Amino acid sequence: RPFRELIITEELRRRGILTVEVYGACVEPVWGPFYRGWLATRSIPGAQDLWAALQSGFVRDAGEEGCLRAVARSVRALHRKGVYHADLNLKNILLCLDNRNVTAYIIDFDKAKLVLGSLPPRLAKNNLDRLLRSARKLDPERRYFSLDRWDDFLKFYHQVNAAEF
């Protein structure tokens, strides 16, 4: 899986998706068909996963709307570029400030599926539903990611202009 993730991640970078730069992959046999695998990636200074950013106050301090727009832009780019992220969740989206602007990077593509052209609407909806389930699981009381925030995210997701890619 690490080598598959390396190949997919590099293809996504070629397609213009904001993700980490992979330096290499490694596999260590454990026993029989079992192994441990790693990816070595470039660190993104100051980046926090979306869940941590919501809890730490990063989203509040950086600007909630800007953060939601950045995440919506990155997720929409995935879908427009034909990527189904089978494990899209709040911990697989990294936020960081880049010259006072929020940038959202998507990570963890070991289970991703690639298609030619845009992702079919049904698959894009499934991916968004997966992201919402993640928010509900991590924040069942909706202290950090309310339904209003989700509605704003969806509004920004649908507003993203194709020219932004």
CSV table of C-alpha atoms in Angstrom, one decimal, residues 10-164:
chain,number,residue,atom,x,y,z
A,10,GLU,CA,2.5,12.0,-7.2
A,11,GLU,CA,-0.2,11.7,-9.8
A,12,LEU,CA,-2.5,14.0,-7.8
A,13,ARG,CA,0.3,16.5,-7.5
A,14,ARG,CA,0.7,16.3,-11.3
A,15,ARG,CA,-3.0,17.0,-11.6
A,16,GLY,CA,-2.6,20.1,-9.4
A,17,ILE,CA,-4.1,18.8,-6.2
A,18,LEU,CA,-2.7,20.4,-3.0
A,19,THR,CA,-1.1,17.5,-1.1
A,20,VAL,CA,2.2,16.7,0.5
A,21,GLU,CA,5.3,15.9,-1.4
A,22,VAL,CA,6.3,12.2,-1.0
A,23,TYR,CA,10.1,11.5,-0.7
A,24,GLY,CA,9.8,7.7,-0.5
A,25,ALA,CA,8.1,4.6,0.7
A,26,CYS,CA,9.3,1.7,2.8
A,27,VAL,CA,7.9,-1.8,3.6
A,28,GLU,CA,9.1,-4.0,6.4
A,29,PRO,CA,8.0,-7.7,6.5
A,30,VAL,CA,6.5,-8.6,9.8
A,31,TRP,CA,5.3,-12.2,9.5
A,32,GLY,CA,3.8,-14.2,6.6
A,33,PRO,CA,1.8,-11.8,4.4
A,34,PHE,CA,1.8,-9.1,7.0
A,35,TYR,CA,4.0,-6.0,6.8
A,36,ARG,CA,4.5,-2.5,8.1
A,37,GLY,CA,4.6,0.3,5.6
A,38,TRP,CA,5.6,4.0,5.8
A,39,LEU,CA,5.6,7.0,3.6
A,40,ALA,CA,8.3,9.7,4.0
A,41,THR,CA,6.7,13.1,3.2
A,42,ARG,CA,7.8,16.7,3.3
A,43,SER,CA,6.6,18.5,6.3
A,44,ILE,CA,4.3,21.5,5.9
A,45,PRO,CA,5.4,24.0,8.5
A,46,GLY,CA,2.6,25.1,10.9
A,47,ALA,CA,0.1,22.7,9.4
A,48,GLN,CA,-2.6,21.1,11.6
A,49,ASP,CA,-5.2,18.6,10.6
A,50,LEU,CA,-8.7,20.2,10.4
A,51,TRP,CA,-9.9,18.5,13.5
A,52,ALA,CA,-6.9,19.8,15.6
A,53,ALA,CA,-7.3,23.2,13.9
A,54,LEU,CA,-11.0,23.4,15.0
A,55,GLN,CA,-10.1,22.4,18.6
A,56,SER,CA,-7.0,24.6,19.0
A,57,GLY,CA,-8.6,27.8,17.8
A,58,PHE,CA,-6.6,27.9,14.6
A,59,VAL,CA,-9.8,28.1,12.5
A,60,ARG,CA,-11.2,30.9,14.7
A,61,ASP,CA,-7.9,32.9,14.7
A,62,ALA,CA,-7.2,32.4,11.0
A,63,GLY,CA,-10.9,33.2,10.0
A,64,GLU,CA,-13.6,30.6,9.9
A,65,GLU,CA,-14.8,31.6,6.5
A,66,GLY,CA,-11.4,31.5,4.9
A,67,CYS,CA,-10.7,28.1,6.4
A,68,LEU,CA,-14.0,26.6,5.1
A,69,ARG,CA,-13.4,28.2,1.7
A,70,ALA,CA,-9.9,26.7,1.5
A,71,VAL,CA,-11.2,23.2,2.5
A,72,ALA,CA,-14.1,23.5,0.0
A,73,ARG,CA,-11.7,24.5,-2.8
A,74,SER,CA,-9.4,21.6,-2.1
A,75,VAL,CA,-12.1,19.0,-1.8
A,76,ARG,CA,-13.8,20.4,-5.0
A,77,ALA,CA,-10.5,20.2,-6.8
A,78,LEU,CA,-10.2,16.5,-5.8
A,79,HIS,CA,-13.6,15.9,-7.4
A,80,ARG,CA,-13.0,18.0,-10.5
A,81,LYS,CA,-9.8,16.2,-11.1
A,82,GLY,CA,-11.3,12.7,-10.8
A,83,VAL,CA,-10.3,11.7,-7.3
A,84,TYR,CA,-12.4,9.6,-4.9
A,85,HIS,CA,-10.8,9.8,-1.5
A,86,ALA,CA,-12.1,6.7,0.2
A,87,ASP,CA,-11.0,7.9,3.7
A,88,LEU,CA,-11.9,11.6,3.5
A,89,ASN,CA,-12.1,12.9,7.1
A,90,LEU,CA,-11.2,15.8,9.2
A,91,LYS,CA,-7.8,14.4,10.1
A,92,ASN,CA,-6.9,13.9,6.4
A,93,ILE,CA,-7.2,17.6,5.6
A,94,LEU,CA,-4.3,19.9,6.7
A,95,LEU,CA,-4.6,23.6,7.2
A,96,CYS,CA,-1.8,26.1,7.3
A,97,LEU,CA,-1.3,29.8,6.9
A,98,ASP,CA,0.6,30.8,3.8
A,99,ASN,CA,1.2,34.5,3.6
A,100,ARG,CA,-1.8,35.2,5.8
A,101,ASN,CA,-4.0,33.0,3.5
A,102,VAL,CA,-5.3,29.7,4.6
A,103,THR,CA,-4.3,26.7,2.4
A,104,ALA,CA,-5.9,23.3,2.7
A,105,TYR,CA,-3.9,20.1,1.8
A,106,ILE,CA,-5.5,16.7,1.4
A,107,ILE,CA,-3.5,13.7,2.5
A,108,ASP,CA,-3.7,9.9,2.9
A,109,PHE,CA,-4.5,8.5,-0.5
A,110,ASP,CA,-3.7,4.8,0.0
A,111,LYS,CA,-7.4,3.9,-0.7
A,112,ALA,CA,-8.1,6.6,-3.3
A,113,LYS,CA,-9.6,5.8,-6.7
A,114,LEU,CA,-8.8,7.8,-9.8
A,115,VAL,CA,-11.1,8.4,-12.8
A,116,LEU,CA,-10.6,10.3,-16.0
A,117,GLY,CA,-12.4,13.6,-16.0
A,118,SER,CA,-14.5,14.8,-13.1
A,119,LEU,CA,-15.8,12.5,-10.4
A,120,PRO,CA,-19.4,11.4,-11.1
A,121,PRO,CA,-21.8,13.4,-8.9
A,122,ARG,CA,-22.9,10.3,-7.0
A,123,LEU,CA,-19.4,9.5,-6.0
A,124,ALA,CA,-18.7,13.2,-5.1
A,125,LYS,CA,-21.8,13.1,-2.9
A,126,ASN,CA,-20.6,9.9,-1.3
A,127,ASN,CA,-17.3,11.5,-0.5
A,128,LEU,CA,-18.9,14.5,1.0
A,129,ASP,CA,-21.2,12.2,3.1
A,130,ARG,CA,-18.0,10.4,4.3
A,131,LEU,CA,-16.6,13.8,5.4
A,132,LEU,CA,-19.8,14.6,7.3
A,133,ARG,CA,-19.8,11.2,9.0
A,134,SER,CA,-16.2,12.0,10.2
A,135,ALA,CA,-17.3,15.3,11.6
A,136,ARG,CA,-20.2,13.7,13.4
A,137,LYS,CA,-18.0,10.9,14.8
A,138,LEU,CA,-15.3,13.2,16.0
A,139,ASP,CA,-17.6,15.9,17.3
A,140,PRO,CA,-20.9,14.3,18.2
A,141,GLU,CA,-21.9,17.3,20.3
A,142,ARG,CA,-21.1,19.6,17.4
A,143,ARG,CA,-19.0,21.9,19.6
A,144,TYR,CA,-16.5,22.6,16.9
A,145,PHE,CA,-18.1,21.7,13.6
A,146,SER,CA,-21.8,22.7,13.7
A,147,LEU,CA,-24.4,22.0,11.1
A,148,ASP,CA,-24.2,25.7,10.2
A,149,ARG,CA,-20.5,25.3,9.5
A,150,TRP,CA,-21.3,22.2,7.4
A,151,ASP,CA,-23.9,24.2,5.4
A,152,ASP,CA,-21.4,27.0,4.9
A,153,PHE,CA,-18.8,24.5,3.7
A,154,LEU,CA,-21.3,23.0,1.2
A,155,LYS,CA,-22.2,26.5,0.0
A,156,PHE,CA,-18.5,27.3,-0.6
A,157,TYR,CA,-18.0,23.8,-2.2
A,158,HIS,CA,-20.7,24.5,-4.8
A,159,GLN,CA,-19.6,28.1,-5.4
A,160,VAL,CA,-16.0,27.1,-6.4
A,161,ASN,CA,-15.3,28.2,-9.9
A,162,ALA,CA,-13.7,25.9,-12.4
A,163,ALA,CA,-11.3,28.8,-13.2
A,164,GLU,CA,-9.7,28.3,-9.7
